[in-house]
Amino acid sequence: MLIAGNWKMFNGPREAGVFCRALRDADLGDVDVAVCPPYVSLAEAVQALAGTEIGVFAQNCHWEPEGAFTGEVSAPMLLELGVYGTIVGHSERRQFFGETDEGVARRVESALDQGLQVIACVGETEAEREAGETETVLRRQLSVLNADDNLVVAYEPVWAIGTGKTATPEIAQEAHALVKSLLDVPVLYGGSVRPENAAELVAQPDVDGALVGGASLDLESFAAICRAASQ
Ligand code: 13P
């Protein structure tokens, strides 16, 4: 069971240090825990969490080890900082920054090759779900990925992200079962996970953890989600 907090574009180095030092002492129950700070806060997070089991993940990673790619960061650079893994293909990258299935596939494959753990995100938009295209979209997004011991998929329905509209446990289970039938890897659920709904989501047989956005920014609610998932 993995509970990962995706901080998105929140928490600069100072706030990241304060948060991670407090996280060290928090009661997180018995689950694997990771935080995903923005690039500029990774070093601070790694330092503050040194000697703990809490993993530090980036939010994206380029496929080349170096090169003329303005604004990008590579796997060797992240590994040099002590970063353990990276998110790839988050719907916000796909929606706002034009990332494609093919680009996501390149990022995932090379991050894995270079020694990072990867959380690869998939999920349908509201319009796609209403049009009955959920399965087609998930099949397309997953068709470019290969199972790997260091790969985890996060099913994040776009309509549930930051909206307070969590998928019901039944909707999540159905999507997770489909994902697992296509790719044999652990699958996290993401989209408005809160302390109040975490337990029943992770109780579903094919839900192996959660990728938490907004609620991961508050130490108390993040710790409460971890504890709820560990029961
Ligand atoms: P929220 O938990 O804020 O809905 O965000 C989910 C998410 O996008 C995690 O990557």
JSON list of C-alpha atoms and ligand atoms in Angstrom, two decimals:
[
{"chain": "A", "resi": 1, "resn": "MET", "atom": "CA", "xyz": [0.00, 0.00, 0.00]},
{"chain": "A", "resi": 2, "resn": "LEU", "atom": "CA", "xyz": [1.56, 3.28, -1.16]},
{"chain": "A", "resi": 3, "resn": "ILE", "atom": "CA", "xyz": [0.27, 6.73, -0.26]},
{"chain": "A", "resi": 4, "resn": "ALA", "atom": "CA", "xyz": [1.98, 9.45, -2.31]},
{"chain": "A", "resi": 5, "resn": "GLY", "atom": "CA", "xyz": [1.42, 13.18, -1.91]},
{"chain": "A", "resi": 6, "resn": "ASN", "atom": "CA", "xyz": [1.62, 15.16, -5.16]},
{"chain": "A", "resi": 7, "resn": "TRP", "atom": "CA", "xyz": [2.32, 18.72, -4.06]},
{"chain": "A", "resi": 8, "resn": "LYS", "atom": "CA", "xyz": [1.94, 20.12, -7.59]},
{"chain": "A", "resi": 9, "resn": "MET", "atom": "CA", "xyz": [3.14, 23.78, -7.70]},
{"chain": "A", "resi": 10, "resn": "PHE", "atom": "CA", "xyz": [3.01, 24.29, -3.92]},
{"chain": "A", "resi": 11, "resn": "ASN", "atom": "CA", "xyz": [5.68, 24.41, -1.20]},
{"chain": "A", "resi": 12, "resn": "GLY", "atom": "CA", "xyz": [8.97, 26.09, -2.02]},
{"chain": "A", "resi": 13, "resn": "PRO", "atom": "CA", "xyz": [12.18, 24.90, -0.32]},
{"chain": "A", "resi": 14, "resn": "ARG", "atom": "CA", "xyz": [11.50, 26.57, 3.02]},
{"chain": "A", "resi": 15, "resn": "GLU", "atom": "CA", "xyz": [7.95, 25.22, 3.36]},
{"chain": "A", "resi": 16, "resn": "ALA", "atom": "CA", "xyz": [9.07, 21.81, 2.08]},
{"chain": "A", "resi": 17, "resn": "GLY", "atom": "CA", "xyz": [11.70, 21.61, 4.81]},
{"chain": "A", "resi": 18, "resn": "VAL", "atom": "CA", "xyz": [9.24, 22.52, 7.52]},
{"chain": "A", "resi": 19, "resn": "PHE", "atom": "CA", "xyz": [6.67, 20.03, 6.20]},
{"chain": "A", "resi": 20, "resn": "CYS", "atom": "CA", "xyz": [9.11, 17.14, 5.82]},
{"chain": "A", "resi": 21, "resn": "ARG", "atom": "CA", "xyz": [10.67, 17.63, 9.25]},
{"chain": "A", "resi": 22, "resn": "ALA", "atom": "CA", "xyz": [7.17, 17.44, 10.75]},
{"chain": "A", "resi": 23, "resn": "LEU", "atom": "CA", "xyz": [6.33, 14.42, 8.57]},
{"chain": "A", "resi": 24, "resn": "ARG", "atom": "CA", "xyz": [9.27, 12.53, 10.12]},
{"chain": "A", "resi": 25, "resn": "ASP", "atom": "CA", "xyz": [7.56, 12.67, 13.49]},
{"chain": "A", "resi": 26, "resn": "ALA", "atom": "CA", "xyz": [3.97, 12.11, 12.32]},
{"chain": "A", "resi": 27, "resn": "ASP", "atom": "CA", "xyz": [2.02, 8.88, 12.91]},
{"chain": "A", "resi": 28, "resn": "LEU", "atom": "CA", "xyz": [1.64, 7.51, 9.39]},
{"chain": "A", "resi": 29, "resn": "GLY", "atom": "CA", "xyz": [0.47, 4.01, 10.27]},
{"chain": "A", "resi": 30, "resn": "ASP", "atom": "CA", "xyz": [1.92, 1.08, 8.39]},
{"chain": "A", "resi": 31, "resn": "VAL", "atom": "CA", "xyz": [2.00, 2.08, 4.70]},
{"chain": "A", "resi": 32, "resn": "ASP", "atom": "CA", "xyz": [4.68, 3.12, 2.22]},
{"chain": "A", "resi": 33, "resn": "VAL", "atom": "CA", "xyz": [4.72, 6.91, 2.00]},
{"chain": "A", "resi": 34, "resn": "ALA", "atom": "CA", "xyz": [6.13, 9.27, -0.63]},
{"chain": "A", "resi": 35, "resn": "VAL", "atom": "CA", "xyz": [6.07, 13.00, -1.25]},
{"chain": "A", "resi": 36, "resn": "CYS", "atom": "CA", "xyz": [6.38, 14.65, -4.67]},
{"chain": "A", "resi": 37, "resn": "PRO", "atom": "CA", "xyz": [7.59, 18.24, -4.25]},
{"chain": "A", "resi": 38, "resn": "PRO", "atom": "CA", "xyz": [8.32, 20.68, -7.10]},
{"chain": "A", "resi": 39, "resn": "TYR", "atom": "CA", "xyz": [11.87, 20.45, -8.48]},
{"chain": "A", "resi": 40, "resn": "VAL", "atom": "CA", "xyz": [13.24, 23.38, -6.47]},
{"chain": "A", "resi": 41, "resn": "SER", "atom": "CA", "xyz": [12.19, 21.73, -3.19]},
{"chain": "A", "resi": 42, "resn": "LEU", "atom": "CA", "xyz": [13.50, 18.22, -3.87]},
{"chain": "A", "resi": 43, "resn": "ALA", "atom": "CA", "xyz": [16.92, 18.71, -2.26]},
{"chain": "A", "resi": 44, "resn": "GLU", "atom": "CA", "xyz": [15.35, 20.13, 0.89]},
{"chain": "A", "resi": 45, "resn": "ALA", "atom": "CA", "xyz": [12.87, 17.24, 1.09]},
{"chain": "A", "resi": 46, "resn": "VAL", "atom": "CA", "xyz": [15.58, 14.61, 0.55]},
{"chain": "A", "resi": 47, "resn": "GLN", "atom": "CA", "xyz": [17.68, 16.18, 3.27]},
{"chain": "A", "resi": 48, "resn": "ALA", "atom": "CA", "xyz": [14.80, 16.52, 5.74]},
{"chain": "A", "resi": 49, "resn": "LEU", "atom": "CA", "xyz": [13.68, 12.90, 5.19]},
{"chain": "A", "resi": 50, "resn": "ALA", "atom": "CA", "xyz": [17.17, 11.33, 5.18]},
{"chain": "A", "resi": 51, "resn": "GLY", "atom": "CA", "xyz": [17.26, 8.12, 7.20]},
{"chain": "A", "resi": 52, "resn": "THR", "atom": "CA", "xyz": [13.49, 7.59, 6.98]},
{"chain": "A", "resi": 53, "resn": "GLU", "atom": "CA", "xyz": [11.52, 5.20, 4.76]},
{"chain": "A", "resi": 54, "resn": "ILE", "atom": "CA", "xyz": [9.62, 8.09, 3.17]},
{"chain": "A", "resi": 55, "resn": "GLY", "atom": "CA", "xyz": [10.45, 8.37, -0.53]},
{"chain": "A", "resi": 56, "resn": "VAL", "atom": "CA", "xyz": [10.92, 11.61, -2.42]},
{"chain": "A", "resi": 57, "resn": "PHE", "atom": "CA", "xyz": [9.58, 11.69, -5.99]},
{"chain": "A", "resi": 58, "resn": "ALA", "atom": "CA", "xyz": [9.78, 14.36, -8.69]},
{"chain": "A", "resi": 59, "resn": "GLN", "atom": "CA", "xyz": [6.67, 15.37, -10.64]},
{"chain": "A", "resi": 60, "resn": "ASN", "atom": "CA", "xyz": [8.15, 14.76, -14.10]},
{"chain": "A", "resi": 61, "resn": "CYS", "atom": "CA", "xyz": [11.37, 13.69, -15.80]},
{"chain": "A", "resi": 62, "resn": "HIS", "atom": "CA", "xyz": [12.80, 14.11, -19.31]},
{"chain": "A", "resi": 63, "resn": "TRP", "atom": "CA", "xyz": [13.85, 11.06, -21.34]},
{"chain": "A", "resi": 64, "resn": "GLU", "atom": "CA", "xyz": [17.36, 12.28, -22.23]},
{"chain": "A", "resi": 65, "resn": "PRO", "atom": "CA", "xyz": [20.13, 12.33, -19.60]},
{"chain": "A", "resi": 66, "resn": "GLU", "atom": "CA", "xyz": [21.13, 15.82, -20.75]},
{"chain": "A", "resi": 67, "resn": "GLY", "atom": "CA", "xyz": [20.74, 18.11, -23.74]},
{"chain": "A", "resi": 68, "resn": "ALA", "atom": "CA", "xyz": [19.22, 21.28, -25.14]},
{"chain": "A", "resi": 69, "resn": "PHE", "atom": "CA", "xyz": [15.78, 20.91, -23.53]},
{"chain": "A", "resi": 70, "resn": "THR", "atom": "CA", "xyz": [15.00, 24.21, -21.84]},
{"chain": "A", "resi": 71, "resn": "GLY", "atom": "CA", "xyz": [12.94, 23.83, -18.70]},
{"chain": "A", "resi": 72, "resn": "GLU", "atom": "CA", "xyz": [13.42, 20.07, -18.39]},
{"chain": "A", "resi": 73, "resn": "VAL", "atom": "CA", "xyz": [15.17, 17.95, -15.75]},
{"chain": "A", "resi": 74, "resn": "SER", "atom": "CA", "xyz": [16.74, 14.50, -16.28]},
{"chain": "A", "resi": 75, "resn": "ALA", "atom": "CA", "xyz": [16.84, 11.24, -14.34]},
{"chain": "A", "resi": 76, "resn": "PRO", "atom": "CA", "xyz": [20.59, 11.41, -13.56]},
{"chain": "A", "resi": 77, "resn": "MET", "atom": "CA", "xyz": [20.07, 14.91, -12.11]},
{"chain": "A", "resi": 78, "resn": "LEU", "atom": "CA", "xyz": [17.25, 13.64, -9.89]},
{"chain": "A", "resi": 79, "resn": "LEU", "atom": "CA", "xyz": [19.26, 10.59, -8.81]},
{"chain": "A", "resi": 80, "resn": "GLU", "atom": "CA", "xyz": [22.22, 12.82, -7.93]},
{"chain": "A", "resi": 81, "resn": "LEU", "atom": "CA", "xyz": [19.92, 14.67, -5.50]},
{"chain": "A", "resi": 82, "resn": "GLY", "atom": "CA", "xyz": [18.84, 11.43, -3.84]},
{"chain": "A", "resi": 83, "resn": "VAL", "atom": "CA", "xyz": [15.38, 11.42, -5.43]},
{"chain": "A", "resi": 84, "resn": "TYR", "atom": "CA", "xyz": [13.82, 7.95, -5.50]},
{"chain": "A", "resi": 85, "resn": "GLY", "atom": "CA", "xyz": [11.30, 8.19, -8.31]},
{"chain": "A", "resi": 86, "resn": "THR", "atom": "CA", "xyz": [9.09, 10.39, -10.42]},
{"chain": "A", "resi": 87, "resn": "ILE", "atom": "CA", "xyz": [5.49, 10.92, -11.48]},
{"chain": "A", "resi": 88, "resn": "VAL", "atom": "CA", "xyz": [5.06, 10.88, -15.27]},
{"chain": "A", "resi": 89, "resn": "GLY", "atom": "CA", "xyz": [2.08, 11.75, -17.46]},
{"chain": "A", "resi": 90, "resn": "HIS", "atom": "CA", "xyz": [-0.02, 13.56, -14.88]},
{"chain": "A", "resi": 91, "resn": "SER", "atom": "CA", "xyz": [-3.24, 14.81, -16.48]},
{"chain": "A", "resi": 92, "resn": "GLU", "atom": "CA", "xyz": [-2.17, 18.40, -15.79]},
{"chain": "A", "resi": 93, "resn": "ARG", "atom": "CA", "xyz": [0.95, 17.77, -17.93]},
{"chain": "A", "resi": 94, "resn": "ARG", "atom": "CA", "xyz": [-1.23, 16.27, -20.64]},
{"chain": "A", "resi": 95, "resn": "GLN", "atom": "CA", "xyz": [-3.92, 19.00, -20.46]},
{"chain": "A", "resi": 96, "resn": "PHE", "atom": "CA", "xyz": [-1.87, 22.16, -19.99]},
{"chain": "A", "resi": 97, "resn": "PHE", "atom": "CA", "xyz": [1.56, 21.27, -21.40]},
{"chain": "A", "resi": 98, "resn": "GLY", "atom": "CA", "xyz": [0.71, 19.16, -24.41]},
{"chain": "A", "resi": 99, "resn": "GLU", "atom": "CA", "xyz": [2.23, 15.89, -23.26]},
{"chain": "A", "resi": 100, "resn": "THR", "atom": "CA", "xyz": [1.20, 12.98, -25.45]},
{"chain": "A", "resi": 101, "resn": "ASP", "atom": "CA", "xyz": [0.93, 9.22, -24.89]},
{"chain": "A", "resi": 102, "resn": "GLU", "atom": "CA", "xyz": [4.14, 8.79, -26.92]},
{"chain": "A", "resi": 103, "resn": "GLY", "atom": "CA", "xyz": [6.04, 11.40, -24.88]},
{"chain": "A", "resi": 104, "resn": "VAL", "atom": "CA", "xyz": [4.78, 9.89, -21.65]},
{"chain": "A", "resi": 105, "resn": "ALA", "atom": "CA", "xyz": [5.94, 6.45, -22.84]},
{"chain": "A", "resi": 106, "resn": "ARG", "atom": "CA", "xyz": [9.44, 7.79, -23.60]},
{"chain": "A", "resi": 107, "resn": "ARG", "atom": "CA", "xyz": [9.65, 9.47, -20.20]},
{"chain": "A", "resi": 108, "resn": "VAL", "atom": "CA", "xyz": [8.46, 6.36, -18.35]},
{"chain": "A", "resi": 109, "resn": "GLU", "atom": "CA", "xyz": [10.75, 3.96, -20.18]},
{"chain": "A", "resi": 110, "resn": "SER", "atom": "CA", "xyz": [13.88, 6.04, -19.80]},
{"chain": "A", "resi": 111, "resn": "ALA", "atom": "CA", "xyz": [13.20, 6.93, -16.14]},
{"chain": "A", "resi": 112, "resn": "LEU", "atom": "CA", "xyz": [12.87, 3.20, -15.40]},
{"chain": "A", "resi": 113, "resn": "ASP", "atom": "CA", "xyz": [16.01, 2.40, -17.43]},
{"chain": "A", "resi": 114, "resn": "GLN", "atom": "CA", "xyz": [17.96, 5.00, -15.51]},
{"chain": "A", "resi": 115, "resn": "GLY", "atom": "CA", "xyz": [16.94, 3.65, -12.12]},
{"chain": "A", "resi": 116, "resn": "LEU", "atom": "CA", "xyz": [13.95, 5.71, -10.96]},
{"chain": "A", "resi": 117, "resn": "GLN", "atom": "CA", "xyz": [10.69, 4.33, -9.65]},
{"chain": "A", "resi": 118, "resn": "VAL", "atom": "CA", "xyz": [7.81, 5.64, -11.77]},
{"chain": "A", "resi": 119, "resn": "ILE", "atom": "CA", "xyz": [4.20, 6.54, -11.03]},
{"chain": "A", "resi": 120, "resn": "ALA", "atom": "CA", "xyz": [2.58, 6.78, -14.48]},
{"chain": "A", "resi": 121, "resn": "CYS", "atom": "CA", "xyz": [-0.79, 8.55, -14.52]},
{"chain": "A", "resi": 122, "resn": "VAL", "atom": "CA", "xyz": [-3.79, 7.67, -16.68]},
{"chain": "A", "resi": 123, "resn": "GLY", "atom": "CA", "xyz": [-7.44, 8.69, -16.55]},
{"chain": "A", "resi": 124, "resn": "GLU", "atom": "CA", "xyz": [-10.38, 9.89, -18.60]},
{"chain": "A", "resi": 125, "resn": "THR", "atom": "CA", "xyz": [-11.95, 13.36, -18.72]},
{"chain": "A", "resi": 126, "resn": "GLU", "atom": "CA", "xyz": [-15.57, 13.99, -17.78]},
{"chain": "A", "resi": 127, "resn": "ALA", "atom": "CA", "xyz": [-16.55, 14.32, -21.45]},
{"chain": "A", "resi": 128, "resn": "GLU", "atom": "CA", "xyz": [-14.85, 11.01, -22.25]},
{"chain": "A", "resi": 129, "resn": "ARG", "atom": "CA", "xyz": [-16.65, 9.25, -19.39]},
{"chain": "A", "resi": 130, "resn": "GLU", "atom": "CA", "xyz": [-20.01, 10.71, -20.42]},
{"chain": "A", "resi": 131, "resn": "ALA", "atom": "CA", "xyz": [-19.41, 9.59, -23.98]},
{"chain": "A", "resi": 132, "resn": "GLY", "atom": "CA", "xyz": [-18.77, 6.04, -22.74]},
{"chain": "A", "resi": 133, "resn": "GLU", "atom": "CA", "xyz": [-15.11, 6.20, -23.79]},
{"chain": "A", "resi": 134, "resn": "THR", "atom": "CA", "xyz": [-13.43, 5.45, -20.46]},
{"chain": "A", "resi": 135, "resn": "GLU", "atom": "CA", "xyz": [-12.26, 1.99, -21.46]},
{"chain": "A", "resi": 136, "resn": "THR", "atom": "CA", "xyz": [-11.01, 3.15, -24.86]},
{"chain": "A", "resi": 137, "resn": "VAL", "atom": "CA", "xyz": [-9.05, 6.01, -23.29]},
{"chain": "A", "resi": 138, "resn": "LEU", "atom": "CA", "xyz": [-7.46, 3.80, -20.63]},
{"chain": "A", "resi": 139, "resn": "ARG", "atom": "CA", "xyz": [-6.58, 1.17, -23.22]},
{"chain": "A", "resi": 140, "resn": "ARG", "atom": "CA", "xyz": [-4.95, 3.82, -25.42]},
{"chain": "A", "resi": 141, "resn": "GLN", "atom": "CA", "xyz": [-2.99, 5.43, -22.55]},
{"chain": "A", "resi": 142, "resn": "LEU", "atom": "CA", "xyz": [-1.78, 2.05, -21.27]},
{"chain": "A", "resi": 143, "resn": "SER", "atom": "CA", "xyz": [-0.99, 0.56, -24.67]},
{"chain": "A", "resi": 144, "resn": "VAL", "atom": "CA", "xyz": [2.34, 2.43, -24.75]},
{"chain": "A", "resi": 145, "resn": "LEU", "atom": "CA", "xyz": [3.51, 1.21, -21.33]},
{"chain": "A", "resi": 146, "resn": "ASN", "atom": "CA", "xyz": [5.21, -2.05, -20.35]},
{"chain": "A", "resi": 147, "resn": "ALA", "atom": "CA", "xyz": [5.00, -3.73, -16.95]},
{"chain": "A", "resi": 148, "resn": "ASP", "atom": "CA", "xyz": [8.09, -3.28, -14.79]},
{"chain": "A", "resi": 149, "resn": "ASP", "atom": "CA", "xyz": [8.90, -4.04, -11.16]},
{"chain": "A", "resi": 150, "resn": "ASN", "atom": "CA", "xyz": [9.54, -0.34, -10.57]},
{"chain": "A", "resi": 151, "resn": "LEU", "atom": "CA", "xyz": [6.39, 0.90, -12.30]},
{"chain": "A", "resi": 152, "resn": "VAL", "atom": "CA", "xyz": [3.15, 1.85, -10.56]},
{"chain": "A", "resi": 153, "resn": "VAL", "atom": "CA", "xyz": [0.12, 3.26, -12.41]},
{"chain": "A", "resi": 154, "resn": "ALA", "atom": "CA", "xyz": [-2.09, 5.95, -10.91]},
{"chain": "A", "resi": 155, "resn": "TYR", "atom": "CA", "xyz": [-5.69, 5.96, -12.14]},
{"chain": "A", "resi": 156, "resn": "GLU", "atom": "CA", "xyz": [-6.75, 9.58, -11.85]},
{"chain": "A", "resi": 157, "resn": "PRO", "atom": "CA", "xyz": [-10.09, 10.38, -13.47]},
{"chain": "A", "resi": 158, "resn": "VAL", "atom": "CA", "xyz": [-9.65, 14.00, -14.58]},
{"chain": "A", "resi": 159, "resn": "TRP", "atom": "CA", "xyz": [-13.18, 14.91, -13.43]},
{"chain": "A", "resi": 160, "resn": "ALA", "atom": "CA", "xyz": [-12.23, 13.95, -9.86]},
{"chain": "A", "resi": 161, "resn": "ILE", "atom": "CA", "xyz": [-8.99, 15.95, -9.64]},
{"chain": "A", "resi": 162, "resn": "GLY", "atom": "CA", "xyz": [-9.28, 19.02, -7.45]},
{"chain": "A", "resi": 163, "resn": "THR", "atom": "CA", "xyz": [-13.07, 18.99, -7.80]},
{"chain": "A", "resi": 164, "resn": "GLY", "atom": "CA", "xyz": [-14.13, 17.33, -4.56]},
{"chain": "A", "resi": 165, "resn": "LYS", "atom": "CA", "xyz": [-15.95, 14.81, -6.81]},
{"chain": "A", "resi": 166, "resn": "THR", "atom": "CA", "xyz": [-14.29, 11.56, -5.78]},
{"chain": "A", "resi": 167, "resn": "ALA", "atom": "CA", "xyz": [-14.93, 8.44, -7.84]},
{"chain": "A", "resi": 168, "resn": "THR", "atom": "CA", "xyz": [-17.16, 6.04, -5.95]},
{"chain": "A", "resi": 169, "resn": "PRO", "atom": "CA", "xyz": [-15.32, 2.96, -4.69]},
{"chain": "A", "resi": 170, "resn": "GLU", "atom": "CA", "xyz": [-17.24, 0.97, -7.37]},
{"chain": "A", "resi": 171, "resn": "ILE", "atom": "CA", "xyz": [-16.12, 3.27, -10.20]},
{"chain": "A", "resi": 172, "resn": "ALA", "atom": "CA", "xyz": [-12.53, 3.16, -8.94]},
{"chain": "A", "resi": 173, "resn": "GLN", "atom": "CA", "xyz": [-12.58, -0.63, -8.59]},
{"chain": "A", "resi": 174, "resn": "GLU", "atom": "CA", "xyz": [-13.97, -1.11, -12.10]},
{"chain": "A", "resi": 175, "resn": "ALA", "atom": "CA", "xyz": [-11.29, 1.12, -13.64]},
{"chain": "A", "resi": 176, "resn": "HIS", "atom": "CA", "xyz": [-8.49, -0.42, -11.56]},
{"chain": "A", "resi": 177, "resn": "ALA", "atom": "CA", "xyz": [-9.55, -3.94, -12.57]},
{"chain": "A", "resi": 178, "resn": "LEU", "atom": "CA", "xyz": [-9.39, -2.87, -16.22]},
{"chain": "A", "resi": 179, "resn": "VAL", "atom": "CA", "xyz": [-5.95, -1.27, -15.75]},
{"chain": "A", "resi": 180, "resn": "LYS", "atom": "CA", "xyz": [-4.63, -4.41, -14.08]},
{"chain": "A", "resi": 181, "resn": "SER", "atom": "CA", "xyz": [-6.04, -6.64, -16.82]},
{"chain": "A", "resi": 182, "resn": "LEU", "atom": "CA", "xyz": [-3.95, -4.60, -19.29]},
{"chain": "A", "resi": 183, "resn": "LEU", "atom": "CA", "xyz": [-0.81, -4.07, -17.22]},
{"chain": "A", "resi": 184, "resn": "ASP", "atom": "CA", "xyz": [0.20, -6.19, -14.24]},
{"chain": "A", "resi": 185, "resn": "VAL", "atom": "CA", "xyz": [1.39, -3.46, -11.86]},
{"chain": "A", "resi": 186, "resn": "PRO", "atom": "CA", "xyz": [0.10, -1.90, -8.63]},
{"chain": "A", "resi": 187, "resn": "VAL", "atom": "CA", "xyz": [-2.53, 0.79, -9.24]},
{"chain": "A", "resi": 188, "resn": "LEU", "atom": "CA", "xyz": [-3.05, 3.88, -7.09]},
{"chain": "A", "resi": 189, "resn": "TYR", "atom": "CA", "xyz": [-6.27, 5.90, -7.09]},
{"chain": "A", "resi": 190, "resn": "GLY", "atom": "CA", "xyz": [-6.07, 9.69, -7.38]},
{"chain": "A", "resi": 191, "resn": "GLY", "atom": "CA", "xyz": [-8.77, 12.37, -7.38]},
{"chain": "A", "resi": 192, "resn": "SER", "atom": "CA", "xyz": [-10.11, 14.18, -4.31]},
{"chain": "A", "resi": 193, "resn": "VAL", "atom": "CA", "xyz": [-8.81, 11.61, -1.83]},
{"chain": "A", "resi": 194, "resn": "ARG", "atom": "CA", "xyz": [-9.55, 12.83, 1.72]},
{"chain": "A", "resi": 195, "resn": "PRO", "atom": "CA", "xyz": [-9.22, 11.35, 5.21]},
{"chain": "A", "resi": 196, "resn": "GLU", "atom": "CA", "xyz": [-12.98, 10.62, 5.08]},
{"chain": "A", "resi": 197, "resn": "ASN", "atom": "CA", "xyz": [-12.97, 8.60, 1.85]},
{"chain": "A", "resi": 198, "resn": "ALA", "atom": "CA", "xyz": [-9.49, 7.03, 1.83]},
{"chain": "A", "resi": 199, "resn": "ALA", "atom": "CA", "xyz": [-10.36, 3.88, 3.78]},
{"chain": "A", "resi": 200, "resn": "GLU", "atom": "CA", "xyz": [-13.23, 2.75, 1.55]},
{"chain": "A", "resi": 201, "resn": "LEU", "atom": "CA", "xyz": [-11.28, 3.50, -1.63]},
{"chain": "A", "resi": 202, "resn": "VAL", "atom": "CA", "xyz": [-8.20, 1.52, -0.62]},
{"chain": "A", "resi": 203, "resn": "ALA", "atom": "CA", "xyz": [-10.44, -1.29, 0.68]},
{"chain": "A", "resi": 204, "resn": "GLN", "atom": "CA", "xyz": [-11.28, -2.14, -2.95]},
{"chain": "A", "resi": 205, "resn": "PRO", "atom": "CA", "xyz": [-9.43, -5.28, -4.06]},
{"chain": "A", "resi": 206, "resn": "ASP", "atom": "CA", "xyz": [-7.58, -3.62, -6.97]},
{"chain": "A", "resi": 207, "resn": "VAL", "atom": "CA", "xyz": [-6.77, -0.31, -5.27]},
{"chain": "A", "resi": 208, "resn": "ASP", "atom": "CA", "xyz": [-3.17, -0.49, -4.05]},
{"chain": "A", "resi": 209, "resn": "GLY", "atom": "CA", "xyz": [-2.85, 3.00, -2.63]},
{"chain": "A", "resi": 210, "resn": "ALA", "atom": "CA", "xyz": [-3.52, 6.64, -3.40]},
{"chain": "A", "resi": 211, "resn": "LEU", "atom": "CA", "xyz": [-1.97, 9.62, -5.16]},
{"chain": "A", "resi": 212, "resn": "VAL", "atom": "CA", "xyz": [-3.18, 12.57, -3.11]},
{"chain": "A", "resi": 213, "resn": "GLY", "atom": "CA", "xyz": [-3.14, 16.18, -4.31]},
{"chain": "A", "resi": 214, "resn": "GLY", "atom": "CA", "xyz": [-4.74, 18.94, -2.24]},
{"chain": "A", "resi": 215, "resn": "ALA", "atom": "CA", "xyz": [-5.13, 16.91, 0.95]},
{"chain": "A", "resi": 216, "resn": "SER", "atom": "CA", "xyz": [-1.41, 16.06, 0.94]},
{"chain": "A", "resi": 217, "resn": "LEU", "atom": "CA", "xyz": [-0.51, 19.71, 1.56]},
{"chain": "A", "resi": 218, "resn": "ASP", "atom": "CA", "xyz": [-1.88, 19.62, 5.08]},
{"chain": "A", "resi": 219, "resn": "LEU", "atom": "CA", "xyz": [0.18, 17.44, 7.38]},
{"chain": "A", "resi": 220, "resn": "GLU", "atom": "CA", "xyz": [-2.75, 16.39, 9.54]},
{"chain": "A", "resi": 221, "resn": "SER", "atom": "CA", "xyz": [-4.94, 15.33, 6.62]},
{"chain": "A", "resi": 222, "resn": "PHE", "atom": "CA", "xyz": [-2.07, 13.58, 4.81]},
{"chain": "A", "resi": 223, "resn": "ALA", "atom": "CA", "xyz": [-1.15, 11.65, 7.96]},
{"chain": "A", "resi": 224, "resn": "ALA", "atom": "CA", "xyz": [-4.84, 10.79, 8.51]},
{"chain": "A", "resi": 225, "resn": "ILE", "atom": "CA", "xyz": [-5.08, 9.39, 4.96]},
{"chain": "A", "resi": 226, "resn": "CYS", "atom": "CA", "xyz": [-1.96, 7.27, 5.56]},
{"chain": "A", "resi": 227, "resn": "ARG", "atom": "CA", "xyz": [-3.41, 5.93, 8.81]},
{"chain": "A", "resi": 228, "resn": "ALA", "atom": "CA", "xyz": [-6.82, 5.25, 7.21]},
{"chain": "A", "resi": 229, "resn": "ALA", "atom": "CA", "xyz": [-5.10, 3.31, 4.41]},
{"chain": "A", "resi": 230, "resn": "SER", "atom": "CA", "xyz": [-3.07, 1.23, 6.83]},
{"chain": "A", "resi": 231, "resn": "GLN", "atom": "CA", "xyz": [-6.13, -0.29, 8.50]},
{"chain": "B", "resi": 1, "resn": "13P", "atom": "P1", "xyz": [-6.59, 16.20, -5.69]},
{"chain": "B", "resi": 1, "resn": "13P", "atom": "O1", "xyz": [-6.35, 15.18, -4.61]},
{"chain": "B", "resi": 1, "resn": "13P", "atom": "O2", "xyz": [-6.31, 17.60, -5.27]},
{"chain": "B", "resi": 1, "resn": "13P", "atom": "O3", "xyz": [-7.90, 15.99, -6.36]},
{"chain": "B", "resi": 1, "resn": "13P", "atom": "O4", "xyz": [-5.47, 15.90, -6.83]},
{"chain": "B", "resi": 1, "resn": "13P", "atom": "C1", "xyz": [-5.28, 14.60, -7.28]},
{"chain": "B", "resi": 1, "resn": "13P", "atom": "C2", "xyz": [-4.06, 14.56, -8.11]},
{"chain": "B", "resi": 1, "resn": "13P", "atom": "O5", "xyz": [-4.01, 15.13, -9.19]},
{"chain": "B", "resi": 1, "resn": "13P", "atom": "C3", "xyz": [-2.90, 13.84, -7.59]},
{"chain": "B", "resi": 1, "resn": "13P", "atom": "O6", "xyz": [-1.90, 13.71, -8.56]}
]
